[in-house]
């Protein structure tokens, strides 16, 4: 017992005598731990907040698009898939926003009922077809506010061009504030949409899209309760998408066959109309020929009446008028026939020319028609969700690099400090051996010395990580997202690893 008390007393005396070296090692270790744990915890805090944000605003589980469009029947088929709790069709297109004398390419998105719920920053969501809600970052950058009027130049996808801003919003699919090339592409300008604008579905011209949706948003309960940024979610999502892929391609084939049948019907109708017009043209030509024969007979009769002299004057005058009227009608019929397929006969304003044009258009559309596969996107490939993991991976990388740098310094300082302590206490170590202390006991003494230094450095590092490093990291990186306030998080896994 006495020996144990002596060893303990000697240990604390060693710590007290080497206070500066002891604290220096503890502090440098604490800084290394604080940097690693602080940045790692801030990354975890952002991911936890993002996962909560997705759940609160019902971020889509997956997204489906197809170049041939998605019909209401397609949505009903999707709703019958395993795990699908809700599916909504929507429109997305690129339009040009005119503001401050410049034109900006933006994505026009239709609002949904339950999926991808907007977070209203100011105002309220639009309800009328001439109202719009704009992205918060767009409002900030371009100084557009609630009540302002914006003009959207487009190629017919929208019913109108002028909209009143009723709200400023954020969307769960776009969580990163200033990432580019994530809001879709257009055919003008630089090709990439810089911002987004939310509009009611009534603002889009369904006829422009052939009564189809451009995208379907799917909410599935298969992945409910699974942390999005986990390996388990990625594994289950891949399994689920692989399970749905054959169903999607089957539906894509049905859609293609439907379009092909519709194109064939249009071709048949156009050909039938042309045949009908040609038949009517033939009838018109026959009628003209008959009328010419009647006129010729009338002229012969007129010549005979002329030979009778004044006795047949009245009959000759009436027949001459009838011949004049017949000639006028005959010339009119010839002109109409020459102009385009017997307008008078067919009762159609465009006649044969229109039918020929419709046939040519239908043949061109049928030739261009191809089987277009459905494209299924998981969350990682929707909006800028991938940007969250990209930024947090950057934070984690920064923590490792900086922590390794300080760890290297800590190892060098620790080695120098311990070597100095042992050198200074060499005579004392000899005296301890003379008094009966074993080499194992002496080794244990210095091991405890380092262990206490390490424990102190760890506890101090955890404290600095929460109070300084994590706060600083969140202050720097949270403004890059539109997730709202991110609370501090203490992650035991990275704490123990540090």
XYZ file of C-alpha atoms in Angstrom:
498
model
C 0.000 0.000 0.000
C 2.832 2.358 0.930
C 4.564 1.637 -2.346
C 1.368 2.435 -4.253
C 0.940 5.737 -2.430
C 4.552 6.543 -3.094
C 4.200 5.816 -6.797
C 1.053 7.958 -7.010
C 2.709 10.805 -5.159
C 5.763 10.577 -7.368
C 3.548 10.550 -10.496
C 1.816 13.797 -9.559
C 5.133 15.346 -8.582
C 6.460 14.500 -12.044
C 3.415 16.128 -13.631
C 3.795 19.222 -11.463
C 7.532 19.584 -12.137
C 7.099 19.100 -15.870
C 3.973 21.232 -15.981
C 4.857 23.255 -19.049
C 5.879 20.240 -21.128
C 2.899 18.270 -19.839
C 0.422 20.996 -20.721
C 2.081 21.658 -24.074
C 1.646 18.048 -25.107
C -1.936 17.989 -23.801
C -2.847 21.220 -25.617
C -1.344 20.243 -28.957
C -3.130 16.892 -28.742
C -6.345 18.707 -27.810
C -6.048 20.990 -30.858
C -5.570 18.006 -33.158
C -8.567 16.210 -31.629
C -10.676 19.381 -31.664
C -10.042 19.964 -35.373
C -10.829 16.392 -36.351
C -13.829 15.942 -34.092
C -15.187 19.468 -34.605
C -15.225 19.352 -38.390
C -16.472 15.763 -38.434
C -19.295 16.641 -36.031
C -20.270 19.683 -38.085
C -20.519 17.484 -41.190
C -22.666 15.010 -39.272
C -24.823 17.854 -37.936
C -25.486 19.109 -41.494
C -26.378 15.619 -42.696
C -28.715 14.997 -39.749
C -30.430 18.332 -40.374
C -30.737 17.567 -44.097
C -32.317 14.170 -43.389
C -34.788 15.852 -41.020
C -35.476 18.541 -43.640
C -36.218 15.883 -46.272
C -38.666 14.125 -43.974
C -40.461 17.284 -42.862
C -40.993 18.479 -46.440
C -41.679 15.046 -47.937
C -38.821 14.900 -50.424
C -39.584 12.526 -53.278
C -38.221 8.993 -52.972
C -37.570 8.773 -56.671
C -38.273 10.652 -59.882
C -39.309 9.299 -63.283
C -39.006 10.966 -66.673
C -39.464 9.874 -70.272
C -38.998 11.605 -73.617
C -42.389 10.263 -74.742
C -44.090 11.874 -71.736
C -46.028 10.341 -68.868
C -49.807 10.000 -69.056
C -52.399 9.792 -66.308
C -52.604 6.054 -67.040
C -48.866 5.825 -66.405
C -49.301 7.510 -63.018
C -52.033 5.035 -62.126
C -49.715 2.158 -63.060
C -46.915 3.621 -60.914
C -49.307 3.976 -57.974
C -49.825 0.199 -58.076
C -46.100 -0.558 -57.660
C -44.866 -2.056 -54.411
C -44.342 0.462 -51.633
C -45.638 3.494 -53.566
C -47.710 5.617 -51.216
C -48.158 8.618 -53.528
C -47.331 9.672 -57.085
C -47.829 13.059 -58.734
C -47.249 14.262 -62.255
C -45.626 17.601 -62.950
C -44.105 19.892 -65.535
C -40.586 21.296 -65.738
C -39.297 23.499 -68.522
C -36.692 26.161 -69.181
C -37.896 29.745 -69.610
C -36.239 33.144 -69.654
C -36.836 35.548 -66.810
C -36.587 39.209 -67.777
C -35.368 41.356 -64.904
C -33.291 44.514 -64.688
C -32.712 44.632 -68.424
C -31.235 41.130 -68.570
C -32.588 37.706 -69.389
C -31.869 34.810 -67.045
C -32.511 31.172 -67.814
C -34.649 29.660 -65.034
C -36.480 26.412 -64.479
C -40.274 26.678 -64.399
C -41.648 23.955 -62.089
C -45.243 23.041 -61.414
C -46.276 22.838 -57.770
C -47.321 19.496 -56.304
C -49.908 18.673 -53.648
C -48.021 16.532 -51.136
C -44.551 15.662 -52.493
C -41.609 18.120 -52.445
C -43.460 20.591 -50.268
C -42.095 24.149 -50.642
C -40.788 25.970 -47.572
C -42.374 29.422 -47.670
C -39.865 32.071 -46.639
C -42.188 35.000 -47.311
C -45.703 35.447 -48.687
C -47.792 32.488 -49.805
C -47.911 29.880 -52.527
C -49.471 30.866 -55.867
C -52.920 29.539 -56.743
C -53.930 31.412 -59.919
C -52.414 30.725 -63.326
C -50.871 34.215 -63.432
C -49.126 33.899 -60.040
C -45.673 32.552 -59.194
C -43.336 31.806 -56.294
C -39.624 32.382 -56.793
C -36.521 30.832 -55.255
C -35.228 32.646 -52.161
C -31.720 32.902 -53.632
C -33.174 34.468 -56.808
C -35.071 37.018 -54.722
C -31.904 37.842 -52.801
C -29.644 38.129 -55.846
C -32.016 40.066 -58.112
C -33.950 42.088 -55.537
C -37.367 40.659 -56.470
C -40.012 40.751 -53.742
C -43.563 39.663 -53.051
C -45.999 41.712 -55.130
C -43.539 42.328 -57.965
C -44.379 41.351 -61.539
C -42.047 39.123 -63.534
C -42.044 38.276 -67.228
C -41.222 34.761 -68.449
C -40.356 34.403 -72.118
C -41.124 30.893 -73.393
C -42.030 28.913 -76.482
C -45.639 28.159 -75.588
C -45.241 25.863 -72.600
C -47.006 28.430 -70.379
C -50.436 29.927 -70.854
C -49.208 33.438 -70.101
C -45.999 35.474 -69.926
C -46.595 37.827 -66.999
C -46.835 36.662 -63.393
C -47.282 38.275 -59.995
C -44.886 37.046 -57.295
C -46.951 35.837 -54.322
C -44.237 34.014 -52.405
C -40.539 33.391 -51.878
C -39.767 29.712 -51.293
C -37.157 26.995 -50.990
C -37.610 23.423 -52.205
C -36.262 20.252 -50.576
C -34.835 19.119 -53.931
C -32.658 22.243 -54.035
C -30.898 22.539 -50.673
C -27.610 24.056 -51.844
C -27.685 27.790 -52.354
C -25.096 28.531 -55.010
C -24.429 25.295 -56.910
C -24.688 25.619 -60.682
C -25.804 23.166 -63.386
C -28.287 21.463 -61.048
C -31.579 23.116 -62.052
C -31.862 21.577 -65.492
C -30.771 22.853 -68.884
C -32.331 24.848 -71.699
C -31.594 25.629 -75.324
C -30.715 29.309 -74.960
C -28.070 31.319 -73.157
C -25.433 29.210 -71.429
C -27.809 26.255 -71.360
C -27.989 25.872 -67.563
C -30.871 27.191 -65.491
C -29.618 29.492 -62.745
C -32.722 29.546 -60.536
C -36.192 28.048 -60.316
C -39.707 29.490 -60.373
C -42.737 27.606 -59.008
C -46.067 27.894 -60.823
C -49.485 26.248 -60.403
C -50.129 23.409 -62.840
C -52.866 25.531 -64.386
C -50.162 27.932 -65.626
C -48.783 25.242 -67.971
C -50.389 24.522 -71.344
C -51.240 20.817 -71.232
C -51.773 20.810 -75.007
C -48.169 21.873 -75.518
C -47.108 18.646 -73.794
C -49.699 16.520 -75.689
C -51.665 16.089 -72.459
C -48.688 14.348 -70.825
C -46.529 15.161 -67.808
C -42.802 15.666 -68.199
C -41.963 14.100 -64.845
C -43.500 11.925 -62.127
C -42.611 12.328 -58.441
C -42.890 9.155 -56.378
C -43.142 8.812 -52.598
C -42.476 5.284 -51.331
C -42.652 3.881 -47.828
C -40.046 1.197 -48.584
C -37.249 3.446 -47.323
C -39.160 5.190 -44.550
C -37.210 5.400 -41.315
C -33.847 4.703 -42.966
C -31.246 7.448 -42.482
C -30.707 8.847 -45.970
C -26.939 9.392 -45.691
C -26.253 5.827 -44.581
C -24.863 2.867 -46.477
C -28.056 0.997 -45.653
C -30.162 3.567 -47.514
C -27.897 3.438 -50.576
C -28.052 -0.359 -50.597
C -31.837 -0.503 -50.170
C -32.398 2.243 -52.736
C -30.331 0.377 -55.325
C -32.267 -2.818 -54.616
C -35.589 -0.985 -54.906
C -34.660 0.737 -58.182
C -33.485 -2.583 -59.643
C -36.828 -4.077 -58.632
C -38.795 -1.289 -60.328
C -36.707 -1.112 -63.518
C -38.506 -3.968 -65.371
C -41.898 -2.499 -64.438
C -40.820 0.907 -65.715
C -39.584 -0.444 -69.036
C -42.758 -2.482 -69.470
C -44.793 0.687 -69.031
C -42.480 2.528 -71.442
C -43.150 -0.163 -74.052
C -46.902 0.158 -73.540
C -46.610 3.915 -73.978
C -44.633 3.459 -77.203
C -47.181 0.980 -78.566
C -49.978 3.395 -77.711
C -48.203 6.215 -79.567
C -47.536 3.899 -82.504
C -51.213 2.880 -82.678
C -52.248 6.520 -82.492
C -49.817 7.427 -85.276
C -51.124 4.571 -87.430
C -54.697 5.753 -86.887
C -53.735 9.283 -87.887
C -52.072 7.954 -91.038
C -55.147 5.910 -91.909
C -57.425 8.890 -91.314
C -55.222 11.126 -93.456
C -55.095 8.585 -96.284
C -58.866 8.055 -96.041
C -59.451 11.791 -96.222
C -57.191 12.073 -99.257
C -59.027 9.236 -100.981
C -62.340 10.879 -100.161
C -61.119 14.208 -101.519
C -59.801 12.553 -104.653
C -63.162 10.856 -105.174
C -64.936 14.163 -104.755
C -62.477 15.785 -107.129
C -63.237 13.109 -109.629
C -66.955 13.736 -109.187
C -66.355 17.471 -109.580
C -64.434 16.940 -112.804
C -67.264 14.737 -114.103
C -69.815 17.386 -113.157
C -67.771 20.050 -114.944
C -67.538 17.863 -118.041
C -71.321 17.301 -117.943
C -71.895 21.032 -117.569
C -69.600 21.713 -120.516
C -71.634 19.254 -122.602
C -74.886 20.975 -121.552
C -73.425 24.362 -122.519
C -72.338 23.002 -125.868
C -75.872 21.721 -126.530
C -77.276 25.106 -125.476
C -74.975 26.885 -127.948
C -76.181 24.599 -130.769
C -79.786 25.348 -129.860
C -79.017 29.073 -129.767
C -77.625 28.881 -133.291
C -80.808 27.166 -134.454
C -82.990 29.845 -132.808
C -80.872 32.523 -134.438
C -81.701 31.060 -137.852
C -85.463 31.392 -137.108
C -85.105 35.161 -136.895
C -87.342 37.468 -134.874
C -89.962 34.773 -134.386
C -87.770 33.132 -131.735
C -86.370 36.332 -130.208
C -87.761 35.817 -126.739
C -86.536 32.211 -126.533
C -83.155 33.226 -127.953
C -82.712 35.959 -125.316
C -83.629 33.638 -122.408
C -81.316 30.906 -123.692
C -78.452 33.404 -124.098
C -78.812 34.473 -120.444
C -78.880 30.845 -119.318
C -75.709 30.150 -121.302
C -74.003 33.188 -119.721
C -74.895 31.989 -116.227
C -73.707 28.496 -117.077
C -70.384 29.823 -118.355
C -69.884 31.863 -115.162
C -70.569 28.853 -112.943
C -68.333 26.674 -115.095
C -65.422 29.119 -114.856
C -65.885 29.360 -111.076
C -65.883 25.570 -110.766
C -62.726 25.341 -112.887
C -60.963 27.974 -110.731
C -61.908 26.199 -107.498
C -60.734 22.893 -108.892
C -57.419 24.414 -109.981
C -56.856 26.135 -106.613
C -56.872 23.036 -104.452
C -59.040 20.129 -104.676
C -62.603 21.210 -105.081
C -63.295 23.504 -102.180
C -66.912 23.935 -103.168
C -67.395 20.247 -103.655
C -65.755 19.008 -100.472
C -67.042 21.748 -98.222
C -63.566 21.942 -96.631
C -61.650 25.207 -96.518
C -58.314 23.560 -97.190
C -59.382 20.601 -99.292
C -56.828 18.196 -100.681
C -53.783 20.347 -99.899
C -54.544 20.268 -96.159
C -55.057 16.512 -96.212
C -51.758 16.033 -98.040
C -49.955 18.194 -95.469
C -51.539 16.276 -92.595
C -50.430 13.020 -94.140
C -46.878 14.288 -94.568
C -46.777 15.484 -90.934
C -48.186 12.194 -89.669
C -45.642 10.217 -91.670
C -42.800 12.385 -90.304
C -44.002 11.926 -86.723
C -44.358 8.177 -87.215
C -40.828 8.007 -88.615
C -39.418 9.933 -85.626
C -41.328 7.869 -83.078
C -39.013 5.631 -81.056
C -39.154 3.518 -77.927
C -38.007 5.787 -75.091
C -37.094 4.084 -71.831
C -38.242 5.462 -68.533
C -35.421 6.960 -66.489
C -35.621 6.336 -62.739
C -33.667 8.688 -60.493
C -32.936 8.031 -56.833
C -32.552 10.959 -54.468
C -28.815 11.209 -55.124
C -29.532 12.235 -58.733
C -32.441 14.568 -58.005
C -31.920 18.332 -57.825
C -28.763 19.230 -55.931
C -29.038 16.554 -53.224
C -25.655 15.227 -54.316
C -24.201 18.637 -53.467
C -24.868 18.073 -49.757
C -22.664 14.984 -49.650
C -20.064 16.732 -51.812
C -19.756 19.647 -49.401
C -19.800 17.484 -46.263
C -17.170 15.183 -47.797
C -15.061 18.290 -48.312
C -15.485 19.168 -44.635
C -14.470 15.648 -43.614
C -11.421 15.764 -45.871
C -10.434 19.111 -44.412
C -10.716 17.681 -40.884
C -8.444 14.744 -41.711
C -5.761 16.837 -43.396
C -5.614 19.474 -40.674
C -5.839 16.894 -37.869
C -2.979 14.868 -39.352
C -0.860 18.005 -39.573
C -1.411 18.861 -35.919
C -1.066 15.197 -34.939
C 2.369 15.113 -36.527
C 3.347 18.179 -34.538
C 1.873 16.618 -31.389
C 3.915 13.420 -31.874
C 7.133 15.397 -32.296
C 6.458 17.581 -29.262
C 5.363 14.599 -27.176
C 8.502 12.658 -28.050
C 10.715 15.626 -27.252
C 8.923 16.327 -23.963
C 8.993 12.719 -22.725
C 12.616 12.299 -23.764
C 13.521 15.451 -21.854
C 11.652 14.297 -18.729
C 13.378 10.897 -18.770
C 16.792 12.510 -19.331
C 16.275 14.924 -16.464
C 15.115 12.125 -14.171
C 17.807 9.606 -15.095
C 19.529 9.883 -11.686
C 16.178 9.558 -9.946
C 15.386 6.448 -11.967
C 18.699 4.913 -10.823
C 17.853 5.734 -7.208
C 14.419 4.129 -7.612
C 16.009 0.928 -8.889
C 18.371 0.972 -5.911
C 15.373 1.262 -3.609
C 13.776 -1.800 -5.175
C 11.567 -0.417 -7.981
C 11.417 -2.776 -10.954
C 11.808 -1.703 -14.579
C 8.159 -2.624 -15.108
C 7.059 -0.251 -12.343
C 9.179 2.567 -13.747
C 7.763 1.920 -17.253
C 4.271 1.931 -15.801
C 5.003 5.295 -14.154
C 5.852 7.002 -17.432
C 3.039 5.198 -19.233
C 0.556 6.623 -16.726
C 2.189 10.010 -17.153
C 1.508 9.883 -20.917
C -1.962 8.368 -20.413
C -3.042 11.192 -18.115
C -1.659 13.687 -20.596
C -3.603 11.964 -23.371
C -6.854 11.831 -21.385
C -6.554 15.501 -20.483
C -5.825 16.375 -24.120
C -8.817 14.293 -25.287
C -11.285 15.880 -22.875
C -9.962 19.344 -23.655
C -10.112 18.529 -27.390
C -13.748 17.436 -27.167
C -14.611 20.637 -25.327
C -12.795 22.808 -27.883
C -14.429 20.842 -30.727
C -17.922 21.724 -29.527
C -17.338 25.261 -28.294
C -15.059 26.530 -31.043
C -14.348 24.300 -34.054
C -17.865 22.970 -34.712
C -19.410 26.393 -34.184
C -16.862 27.928 -36.545
C -17.393 25.227 -39.161
C -21.180 25.562 -39.062
C -20.875 29.347 -39.252
C -18.835 28.948 -42.449
C -20.710 26.124 -44.184
C -24.390 26.366 -43.099
C -24.996 29.479 -45.289
C -24.213 27.277 -48.281
C -27.474 25.427 -47.605
C -31.099 26.460 -47.154
C -31.798 23.987 -44.367
C -32.405 26.519 -41.619
C -30.582 26.475 -38.283
C -28.311 23.461 -37.721
C -27.920 22.457 -34.049
C -24.597 21.340 -32.568
C -24.087 17.583 -32.582
C -21.717 15.466 -30.505
C -20.917 12.295 -32.440
C -19.518 9.577 -30.206
C -18.150 7.546 -33.104
C -15.862 10.360 -34.299
C -15.112 11.360 -30.699
C -13.805 7.889 -29.882
C -11.991 7.715 -33.207
C -10.263 11.030 -32.489
